[in-house]
Tab-separated table of C-alpha atoms and ligand atoms in Angstrom:
chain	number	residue	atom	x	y	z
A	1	UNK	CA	82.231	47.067	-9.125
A	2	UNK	CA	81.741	49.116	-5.678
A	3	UNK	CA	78.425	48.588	-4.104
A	4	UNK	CA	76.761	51.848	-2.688
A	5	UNK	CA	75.507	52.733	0.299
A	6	UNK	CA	71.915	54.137	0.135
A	7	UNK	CA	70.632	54.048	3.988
A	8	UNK	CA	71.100	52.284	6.956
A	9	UNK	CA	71.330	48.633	6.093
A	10	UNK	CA	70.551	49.322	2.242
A	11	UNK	CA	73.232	49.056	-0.441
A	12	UNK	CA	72.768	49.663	-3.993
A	13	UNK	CA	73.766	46.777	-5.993
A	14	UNK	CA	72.355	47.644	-9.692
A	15	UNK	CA	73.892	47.314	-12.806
A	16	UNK	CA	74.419	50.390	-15.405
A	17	UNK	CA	73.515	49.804	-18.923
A	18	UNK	CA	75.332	52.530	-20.343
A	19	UNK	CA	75.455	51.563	-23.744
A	20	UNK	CA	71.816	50.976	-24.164
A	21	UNK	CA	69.811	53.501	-26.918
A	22	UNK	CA	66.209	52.163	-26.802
A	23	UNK	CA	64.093	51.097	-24.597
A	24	UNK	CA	60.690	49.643	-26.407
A	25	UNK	CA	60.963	52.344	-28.500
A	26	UNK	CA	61.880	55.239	-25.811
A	27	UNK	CA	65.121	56.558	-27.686
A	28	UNK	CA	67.642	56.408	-24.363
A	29	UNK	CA	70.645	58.955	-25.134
A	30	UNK	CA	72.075	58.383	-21.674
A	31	UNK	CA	71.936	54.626	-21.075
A	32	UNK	CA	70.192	53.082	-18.091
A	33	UNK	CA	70.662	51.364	-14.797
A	34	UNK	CA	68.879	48.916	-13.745
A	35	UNK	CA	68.741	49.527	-9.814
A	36	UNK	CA	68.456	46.001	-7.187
A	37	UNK	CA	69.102	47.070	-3.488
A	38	UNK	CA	70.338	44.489	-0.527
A	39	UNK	CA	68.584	45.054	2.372
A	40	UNK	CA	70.508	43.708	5.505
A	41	UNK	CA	69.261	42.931	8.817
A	42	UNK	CA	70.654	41.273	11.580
A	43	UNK	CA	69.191	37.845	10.800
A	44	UNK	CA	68.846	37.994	7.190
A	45	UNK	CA	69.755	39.478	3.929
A	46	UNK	CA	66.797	40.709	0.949
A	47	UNK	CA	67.623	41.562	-2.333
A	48	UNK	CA	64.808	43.849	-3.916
A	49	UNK	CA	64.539	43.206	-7.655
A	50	UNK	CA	67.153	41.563	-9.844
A	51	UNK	CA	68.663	42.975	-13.208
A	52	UNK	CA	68.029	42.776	-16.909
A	53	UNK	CA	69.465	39.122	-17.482
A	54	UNK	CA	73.185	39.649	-19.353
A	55	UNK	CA	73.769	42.186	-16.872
A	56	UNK	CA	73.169	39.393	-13.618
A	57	UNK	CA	77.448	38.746	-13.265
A	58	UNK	CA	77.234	42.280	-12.559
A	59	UNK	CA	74.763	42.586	-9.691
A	60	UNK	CA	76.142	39.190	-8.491
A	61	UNK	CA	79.589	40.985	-8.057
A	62	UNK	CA	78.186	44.325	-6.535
A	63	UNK	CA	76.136	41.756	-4.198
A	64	UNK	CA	79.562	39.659	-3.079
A	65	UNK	CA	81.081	43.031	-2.012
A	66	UNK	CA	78.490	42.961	1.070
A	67	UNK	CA	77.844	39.625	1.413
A	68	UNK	CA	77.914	35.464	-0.086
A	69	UNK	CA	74.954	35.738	-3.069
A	70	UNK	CA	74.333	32.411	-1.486
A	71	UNK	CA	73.290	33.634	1.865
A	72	UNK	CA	70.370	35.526	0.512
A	73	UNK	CA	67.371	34.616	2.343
A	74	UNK	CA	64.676	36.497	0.476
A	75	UNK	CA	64.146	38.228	-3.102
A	76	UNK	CA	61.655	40.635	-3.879
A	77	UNK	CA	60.421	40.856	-7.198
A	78	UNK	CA	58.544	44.190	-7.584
A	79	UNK	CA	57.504	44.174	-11.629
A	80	UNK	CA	58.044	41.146	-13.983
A	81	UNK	CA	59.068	43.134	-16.927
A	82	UNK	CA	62.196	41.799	-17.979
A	83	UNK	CA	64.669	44.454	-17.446
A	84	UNK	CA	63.774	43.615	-13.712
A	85	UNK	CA	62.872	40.021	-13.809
A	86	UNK	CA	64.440	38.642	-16.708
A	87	UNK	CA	67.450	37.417	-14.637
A	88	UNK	CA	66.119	36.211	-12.090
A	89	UNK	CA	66.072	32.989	-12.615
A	90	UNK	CA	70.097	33.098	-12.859
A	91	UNK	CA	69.627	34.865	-9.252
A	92	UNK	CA	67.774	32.307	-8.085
A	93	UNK	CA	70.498	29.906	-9.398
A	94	UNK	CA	73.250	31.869	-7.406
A	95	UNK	CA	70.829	32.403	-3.884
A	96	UNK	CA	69.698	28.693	-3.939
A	97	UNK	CA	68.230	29.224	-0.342
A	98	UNK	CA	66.112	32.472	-1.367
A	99	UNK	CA	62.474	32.882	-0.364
A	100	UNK	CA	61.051	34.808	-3.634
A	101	UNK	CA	58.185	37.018	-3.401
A	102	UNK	CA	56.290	39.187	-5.510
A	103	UNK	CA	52.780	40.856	-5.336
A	104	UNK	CA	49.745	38.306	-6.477
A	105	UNK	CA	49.783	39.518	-10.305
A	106	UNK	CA	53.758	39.442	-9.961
A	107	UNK	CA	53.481	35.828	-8.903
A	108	UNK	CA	51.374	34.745	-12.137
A	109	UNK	CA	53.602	36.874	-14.613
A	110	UNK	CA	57.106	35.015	-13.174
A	111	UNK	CA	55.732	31.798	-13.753
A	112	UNK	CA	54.573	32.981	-17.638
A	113	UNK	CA	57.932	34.446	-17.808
A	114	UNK	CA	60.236	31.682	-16.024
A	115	UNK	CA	58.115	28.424	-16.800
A	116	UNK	CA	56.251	28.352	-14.269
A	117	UNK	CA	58.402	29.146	-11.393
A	118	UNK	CA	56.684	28.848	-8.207
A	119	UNK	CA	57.206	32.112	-5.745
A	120	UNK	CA	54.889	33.440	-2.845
A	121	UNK	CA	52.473	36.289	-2.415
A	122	UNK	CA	52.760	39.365	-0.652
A	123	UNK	CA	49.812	41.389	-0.289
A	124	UNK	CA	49.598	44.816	1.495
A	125	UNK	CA	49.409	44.859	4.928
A	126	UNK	CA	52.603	41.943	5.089
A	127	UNK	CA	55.780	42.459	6.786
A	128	UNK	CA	58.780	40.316	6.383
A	129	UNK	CA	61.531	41.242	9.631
A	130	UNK	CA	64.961	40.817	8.777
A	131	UNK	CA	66.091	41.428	11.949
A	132	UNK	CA	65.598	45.259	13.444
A	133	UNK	CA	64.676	46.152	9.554
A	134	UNK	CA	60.821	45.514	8.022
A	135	UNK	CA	59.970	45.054	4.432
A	136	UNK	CA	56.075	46.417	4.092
A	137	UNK	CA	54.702	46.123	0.536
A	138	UNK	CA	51.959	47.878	-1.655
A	139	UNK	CA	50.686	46.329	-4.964
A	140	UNK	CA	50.900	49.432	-7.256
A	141	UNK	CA	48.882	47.987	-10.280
A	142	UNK	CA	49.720	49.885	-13.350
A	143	UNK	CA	52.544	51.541	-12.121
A	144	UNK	CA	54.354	50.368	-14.479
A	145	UNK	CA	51.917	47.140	-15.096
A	146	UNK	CA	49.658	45.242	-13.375
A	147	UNK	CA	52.212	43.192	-11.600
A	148	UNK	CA	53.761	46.318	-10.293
A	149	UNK	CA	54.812	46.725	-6.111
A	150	UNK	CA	56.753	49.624	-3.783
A	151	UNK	CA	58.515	48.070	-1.474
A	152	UNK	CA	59.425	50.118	1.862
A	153	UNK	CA	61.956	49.608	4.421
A	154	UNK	CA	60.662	51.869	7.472
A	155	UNK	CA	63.753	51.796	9.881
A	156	UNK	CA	66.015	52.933	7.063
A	157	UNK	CA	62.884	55.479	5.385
A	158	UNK	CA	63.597	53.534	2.235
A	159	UNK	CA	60.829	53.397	-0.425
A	160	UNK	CA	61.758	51.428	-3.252
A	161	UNK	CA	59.088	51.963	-5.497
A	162	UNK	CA	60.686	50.576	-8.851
A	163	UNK	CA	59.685	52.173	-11.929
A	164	UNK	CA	57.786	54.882	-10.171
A	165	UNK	CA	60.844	57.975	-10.358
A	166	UNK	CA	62.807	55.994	-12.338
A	167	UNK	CA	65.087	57.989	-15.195
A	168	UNK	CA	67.200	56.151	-18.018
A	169	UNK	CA	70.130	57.407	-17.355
A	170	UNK	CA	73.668	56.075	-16.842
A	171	UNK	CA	75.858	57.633	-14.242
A	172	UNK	CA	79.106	56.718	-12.365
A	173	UNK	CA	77.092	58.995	-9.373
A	174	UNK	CA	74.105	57.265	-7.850
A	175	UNK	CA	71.815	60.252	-5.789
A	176	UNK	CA	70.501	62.843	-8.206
A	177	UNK	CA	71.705	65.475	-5.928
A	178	UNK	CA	75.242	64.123	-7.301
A	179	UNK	CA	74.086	64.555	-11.107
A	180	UNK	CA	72.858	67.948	-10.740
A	181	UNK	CA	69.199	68.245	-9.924
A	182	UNK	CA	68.231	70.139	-12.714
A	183	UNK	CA	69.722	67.018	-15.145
A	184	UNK	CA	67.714	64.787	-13.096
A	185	UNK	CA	64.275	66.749	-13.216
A	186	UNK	CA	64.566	66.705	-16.566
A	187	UNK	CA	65.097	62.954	-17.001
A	188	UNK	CA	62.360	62.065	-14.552
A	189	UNK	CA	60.380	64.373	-16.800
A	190	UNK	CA	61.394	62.274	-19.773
A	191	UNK	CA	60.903	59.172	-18.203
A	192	UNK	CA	57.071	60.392	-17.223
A	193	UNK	CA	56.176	61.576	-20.544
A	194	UNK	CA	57.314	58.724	-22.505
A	195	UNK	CA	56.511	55.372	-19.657
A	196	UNK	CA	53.742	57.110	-17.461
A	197	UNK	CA	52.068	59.630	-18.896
A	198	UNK	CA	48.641	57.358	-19.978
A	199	UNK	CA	48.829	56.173	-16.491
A	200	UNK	CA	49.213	59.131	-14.469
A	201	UNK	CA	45.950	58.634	-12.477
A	202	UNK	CA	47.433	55.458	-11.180
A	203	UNK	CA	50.720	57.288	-10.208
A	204	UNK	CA	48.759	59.937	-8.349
A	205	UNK	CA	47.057	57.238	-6.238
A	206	UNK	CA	49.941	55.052	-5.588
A	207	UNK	CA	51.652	58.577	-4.314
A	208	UNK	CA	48.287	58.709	-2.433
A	209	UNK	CA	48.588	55.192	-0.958
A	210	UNK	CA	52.470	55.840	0.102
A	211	UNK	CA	50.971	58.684	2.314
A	212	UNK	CA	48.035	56.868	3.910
A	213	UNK	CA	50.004	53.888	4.559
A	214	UNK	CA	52.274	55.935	6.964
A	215	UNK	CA	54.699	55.276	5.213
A	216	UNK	CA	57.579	58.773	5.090
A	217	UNK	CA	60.492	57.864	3.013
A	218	UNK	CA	63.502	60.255	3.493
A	219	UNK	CA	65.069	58.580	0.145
A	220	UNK	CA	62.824	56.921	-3.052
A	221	UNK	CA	65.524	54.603	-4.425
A	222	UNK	CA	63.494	53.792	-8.238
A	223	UNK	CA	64.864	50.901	-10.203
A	224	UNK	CA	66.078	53.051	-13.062
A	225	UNK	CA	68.741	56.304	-12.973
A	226	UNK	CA	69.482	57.964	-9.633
A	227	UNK	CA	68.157	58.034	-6.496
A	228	UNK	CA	66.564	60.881	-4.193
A	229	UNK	CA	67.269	62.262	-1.244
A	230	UNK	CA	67.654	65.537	0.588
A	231	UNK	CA	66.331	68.290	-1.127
A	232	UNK	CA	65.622	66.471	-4.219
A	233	UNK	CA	63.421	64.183	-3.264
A	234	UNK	CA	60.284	66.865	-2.773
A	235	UNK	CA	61.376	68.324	-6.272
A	236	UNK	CA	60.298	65.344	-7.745
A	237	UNK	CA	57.405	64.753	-5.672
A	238	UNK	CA	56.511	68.202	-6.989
A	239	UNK	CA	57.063	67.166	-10.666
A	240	UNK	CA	55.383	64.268	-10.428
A	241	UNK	CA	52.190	66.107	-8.969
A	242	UNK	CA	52.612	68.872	-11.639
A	243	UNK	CA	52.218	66.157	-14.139
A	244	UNK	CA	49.546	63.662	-12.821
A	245	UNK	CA	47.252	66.824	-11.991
A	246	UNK	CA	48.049	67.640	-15.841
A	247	UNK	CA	49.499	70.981	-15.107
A	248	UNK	CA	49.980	72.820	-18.794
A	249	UNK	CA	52.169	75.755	-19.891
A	250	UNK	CA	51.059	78.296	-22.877
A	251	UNK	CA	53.112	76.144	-24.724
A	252	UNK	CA	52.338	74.385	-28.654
A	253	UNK	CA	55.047	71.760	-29.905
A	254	UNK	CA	54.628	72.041	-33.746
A	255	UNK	CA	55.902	68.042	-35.233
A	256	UNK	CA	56.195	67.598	-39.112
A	257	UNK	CA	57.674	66.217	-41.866
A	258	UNK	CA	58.525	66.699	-45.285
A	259	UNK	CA	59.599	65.595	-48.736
A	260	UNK	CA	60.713	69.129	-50.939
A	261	UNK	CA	60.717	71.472	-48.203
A	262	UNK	CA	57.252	73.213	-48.774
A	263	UNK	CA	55.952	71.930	-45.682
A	264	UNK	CA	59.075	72.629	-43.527
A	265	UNK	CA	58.957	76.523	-45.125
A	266	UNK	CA	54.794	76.203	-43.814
A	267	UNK	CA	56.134	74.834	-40.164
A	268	UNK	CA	58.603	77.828	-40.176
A	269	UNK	CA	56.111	80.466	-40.716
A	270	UNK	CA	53.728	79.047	-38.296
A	271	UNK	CA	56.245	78.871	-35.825
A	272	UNK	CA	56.911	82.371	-36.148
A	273	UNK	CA	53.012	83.348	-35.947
A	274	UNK	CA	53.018	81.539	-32.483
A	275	UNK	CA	56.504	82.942	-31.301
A	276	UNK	CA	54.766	86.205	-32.316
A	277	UNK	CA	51.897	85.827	-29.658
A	278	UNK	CA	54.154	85.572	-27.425
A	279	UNK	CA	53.981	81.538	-26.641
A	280	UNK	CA	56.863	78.760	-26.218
A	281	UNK	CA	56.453	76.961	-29.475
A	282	UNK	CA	59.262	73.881	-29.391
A	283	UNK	CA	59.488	73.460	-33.644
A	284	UNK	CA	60.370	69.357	-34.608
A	285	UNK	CA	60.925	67.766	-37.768
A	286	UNK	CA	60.434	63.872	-37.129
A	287	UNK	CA	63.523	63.535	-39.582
A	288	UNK	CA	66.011	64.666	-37.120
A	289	UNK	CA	64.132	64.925	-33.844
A	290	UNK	CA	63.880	62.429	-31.545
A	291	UNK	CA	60.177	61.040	-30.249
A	292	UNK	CA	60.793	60.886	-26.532
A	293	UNK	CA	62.092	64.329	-26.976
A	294	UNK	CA	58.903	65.559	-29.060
A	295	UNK	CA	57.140	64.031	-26.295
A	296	UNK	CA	58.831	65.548	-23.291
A	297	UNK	CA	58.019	68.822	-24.981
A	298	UNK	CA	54.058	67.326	-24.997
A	299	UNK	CA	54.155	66.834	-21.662
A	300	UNK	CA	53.011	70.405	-20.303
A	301	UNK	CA	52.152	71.651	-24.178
A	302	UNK	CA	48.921	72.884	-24.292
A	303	UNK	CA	48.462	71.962	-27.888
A	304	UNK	CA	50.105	69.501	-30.685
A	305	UNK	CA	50.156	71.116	-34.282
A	306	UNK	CA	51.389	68.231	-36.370
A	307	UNK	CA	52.068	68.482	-40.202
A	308	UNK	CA	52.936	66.299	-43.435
A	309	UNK	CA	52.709	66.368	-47.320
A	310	UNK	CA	50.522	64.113	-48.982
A	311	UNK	CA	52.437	61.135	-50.293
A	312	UNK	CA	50.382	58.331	-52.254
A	313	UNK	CA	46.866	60.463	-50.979
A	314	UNK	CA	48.215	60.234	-47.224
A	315	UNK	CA	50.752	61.231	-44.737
A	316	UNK	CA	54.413	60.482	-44.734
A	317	UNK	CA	55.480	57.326	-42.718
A	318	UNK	CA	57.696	59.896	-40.105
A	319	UNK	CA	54.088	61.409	-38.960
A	320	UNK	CA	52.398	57.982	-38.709
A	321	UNK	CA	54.786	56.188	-36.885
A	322	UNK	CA	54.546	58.957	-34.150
A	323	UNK	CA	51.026	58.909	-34.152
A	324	UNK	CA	51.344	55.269	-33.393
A	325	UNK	CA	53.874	56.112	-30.822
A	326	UNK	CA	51.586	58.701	-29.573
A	327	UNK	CA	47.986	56.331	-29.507
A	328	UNK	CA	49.463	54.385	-26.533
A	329	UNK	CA	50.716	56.782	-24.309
A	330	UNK	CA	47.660	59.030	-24.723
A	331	UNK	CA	48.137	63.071	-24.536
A	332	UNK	CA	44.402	64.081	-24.183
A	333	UNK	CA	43.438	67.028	-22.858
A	334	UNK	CA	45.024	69.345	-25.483
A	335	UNK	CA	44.171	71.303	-28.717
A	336	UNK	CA	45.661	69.981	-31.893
A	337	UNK	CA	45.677	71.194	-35.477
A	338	UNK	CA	46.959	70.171	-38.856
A	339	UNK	CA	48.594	71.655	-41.934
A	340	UNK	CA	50.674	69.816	-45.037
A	341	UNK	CA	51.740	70.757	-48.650
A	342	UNK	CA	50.440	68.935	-51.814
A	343	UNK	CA	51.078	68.467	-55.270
A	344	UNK	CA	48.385	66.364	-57.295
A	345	UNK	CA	45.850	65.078	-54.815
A	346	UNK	CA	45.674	65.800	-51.188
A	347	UNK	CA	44.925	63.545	-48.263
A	348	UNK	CA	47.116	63.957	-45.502
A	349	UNK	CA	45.574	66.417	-42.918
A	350	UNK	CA	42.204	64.391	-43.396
A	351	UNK	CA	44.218	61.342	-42.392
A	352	UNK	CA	46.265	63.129	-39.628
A	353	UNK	CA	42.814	64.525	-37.894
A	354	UNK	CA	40.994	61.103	-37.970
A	355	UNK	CA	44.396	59.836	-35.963
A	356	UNK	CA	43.935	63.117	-33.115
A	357	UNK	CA	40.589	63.199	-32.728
A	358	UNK	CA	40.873	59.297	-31.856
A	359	UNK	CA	43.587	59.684	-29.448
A	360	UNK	CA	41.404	62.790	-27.650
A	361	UNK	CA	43.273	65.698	-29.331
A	362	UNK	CA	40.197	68.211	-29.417
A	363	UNK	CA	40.196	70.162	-32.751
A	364	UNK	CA	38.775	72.984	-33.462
A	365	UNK	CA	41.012	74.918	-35.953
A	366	UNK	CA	40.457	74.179	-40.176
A	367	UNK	CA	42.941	72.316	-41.309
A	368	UNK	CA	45.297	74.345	-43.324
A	369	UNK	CA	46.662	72.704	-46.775
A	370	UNK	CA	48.829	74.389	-49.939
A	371	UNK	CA	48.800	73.686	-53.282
A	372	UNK	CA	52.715	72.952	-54.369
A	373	UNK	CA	55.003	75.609	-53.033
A	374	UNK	CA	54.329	78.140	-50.541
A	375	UNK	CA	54.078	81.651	-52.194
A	376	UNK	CA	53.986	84.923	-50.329
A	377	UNK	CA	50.159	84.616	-50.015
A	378	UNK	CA	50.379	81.313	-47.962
A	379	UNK	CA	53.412	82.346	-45.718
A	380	UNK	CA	51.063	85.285	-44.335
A	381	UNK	CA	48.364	83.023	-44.087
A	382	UNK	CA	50.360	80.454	-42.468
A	383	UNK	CA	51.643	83.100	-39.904
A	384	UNK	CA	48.369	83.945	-39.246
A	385	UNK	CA	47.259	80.291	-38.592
A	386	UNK	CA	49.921	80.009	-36.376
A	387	UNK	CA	48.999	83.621	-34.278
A	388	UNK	CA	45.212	82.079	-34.455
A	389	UNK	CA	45.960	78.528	-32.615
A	390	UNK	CA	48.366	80.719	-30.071
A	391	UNK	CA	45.852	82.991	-29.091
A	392	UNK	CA	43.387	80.150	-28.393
A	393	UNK	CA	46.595	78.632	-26.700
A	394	UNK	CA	46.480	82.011	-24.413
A	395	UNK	CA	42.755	82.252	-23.874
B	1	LIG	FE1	61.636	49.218	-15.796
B	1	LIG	FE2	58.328	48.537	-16.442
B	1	LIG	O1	60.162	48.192	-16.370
């Protein structure tokens, strides 16, 4: 269990969670890692963030590589959600001489999390001096929650900014420029649209607050997937910009579901309509597809065209559940639109709207609904429908 070398004086010492699927809900194909960096200076030793809590042998191990776990002067807890905090009262356990901080909110959700464990405040403005290396920290409420902090290291040009950049992903390689960048984009694009994306206007200021703090990290070392540097690291400053100024492509991601294939044959045909204007249309039946998927395709979708039969006068369970996945992380801004099959009553576009129009979906195309099977008739129609909501896509 090698530690790695991340900057002068900085050594990853994470653990990798490759086996892990789901994360609150956030299907996780490629694992995790949940990053913790030593910090070394020539009179003491900070670790910055501990490690979900089965994995804390792990990071204990990567730790003893560079130095006792017991000579640890100083923990930094930068979020309290427990696949950062949840071992660290083990941590503690191991670095019995540890000073533990964490930002004011950080401070109140250890001691709800840990039984009222006692640690210290930082606020912004502090710095701790290891010796020839600074820690500097910035409360970055809502980024992930309110408890959340960047911590920098300015000798070294280290910003470790936690969940902020963060990708699940699993790797033996630690820098994304070892991945592949384009892998990495794409993750940190997943990441964004299914953790961040109802708080991008706190990203964009905490990105704003790195900058007028003075602060110029040469590597962002997050506390999930790979680490930037190099070349990458403005790539996904770039990203991250694209998506907190809510950047959009002529795009429409078309989501349904369906019980005798009437409304899969309508998705088809509507699919087509849109290809046929000439826009990216990303076709997914909740059945097979997966939600942070769906979602990644939301991301920079100008509209959502979401469909269902009518089951017991409503919607099919598939489509709800996404909507419910959907209400919290809050894709306003965009067009949306509704179609479903029926056999003996209808129900389920009514329901479907009423869900959009509360997250913010704006609405303006008729809901379109057939009776039983799709005959020639309605595949036209439904091509058209398509061709109409792509157009308005264009305009
Ligand atoms: Fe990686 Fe918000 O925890």
């Amino acid at each position: 269990m090698r530690a790695v070398p991340v900057s002068e004086g900085i050594h990853w010492v994470g653990a990798i969670d490759w086996n892990l699927r789901d994360f609150h809900g956030y299907e996780t194909p490629r694992g995790t890692t949940y990053n913790a960096y030593l910090v070394s200076g020539a009179d003491s030793t900070a670790l910055i963030d501990t490690v979900k809590q089965p994995f804390v042998p792990e990071l204990l191990s990567r730790i003893s590589e560079i130095i006792d776990p017991a000579e640890i002067d100083l923990i930094v807890v930068n979020h309290v959600e427990p696949d950062h905090n949840g071992g660290l009262v083990d941590v503690i356990e191991a670095c019995p001489q540890a000073r533990v901080v964490a930002s004011p909110s950080g401070v109140r959700g250890v001691a709800e999390y840990h039984d009222g464990l006692e640690i210290e405040a930082v606020k912004a403005g502090d710095v701790i001096d290891l010796g020839g290396r600074t820690l500097r920290f910035l409360p970055m409420p809502m980024v992930h929650w309110p408890d959340s902090m960047f911590t920098y290291c300015a000798e070294s040009r280290t910003l470790m900014p936690n969940d902020a950049f963060g990708q699940h992903m699993a790797s033996s390689e630690r820098f994304a420029d070892e991945v592949g960048l384009s892998l990495a984009l794409t993750e940190l694009g997943i990441y964004y649209a299914n953790i961040l994306m109802p708080l991008g206007a706190q990203v964009a200021k905490a990105v704003a607050k790195v900058a007028e703090a003075g602060w110029e990290p040469a590597i962002v070392a997050p506390s999930h997937g790979v680490i930037w540097r190099g070349d990458a690291l403005p790539a996904a400053i770039q990203e991250y910009g694209r998506w907190t100024e809510g950047m959009r492509e002529d795009r429409i991601v078309l989501a349904y579901s369906t019980m005798w294939g009437s409304t899969d044959t309508l998705a088809k045909r509507i699919a087509d309509g849109i290809a046929a204007e000439g826009v990216d249309v990303r076709l997914h039946d909740l059945a097979v597809s997966r939600l942070a998927d769906i979602t990644y395709d939301l991301l920079e979708a100008k509209a959502f065209v979401l469909g269902s039969p009518t089951l017991h006068h409503g919607m099919l369970y598939r489509v709800s559940g996404y909507l419910t996945y959907l209400e919290g992380l809050k894709p306003s801004d965009r067009l949306a639109a509704v179609f479903g099959s029926y056999g003996w009553s209808s129900g389920a576009t009514k329901q479907m709207r009423e869900r959009l129009e509360a997250i913010g979906f704006e609405m303006p195309f008729e809901d379109h609904t057939v009776k039983f099977r799709p005959d020639h008739d309605d595949l036209i129609a439904a091509e058209e429908w398509g061709r109409a909501i792509a157009r308005a896509v264009k305009a």
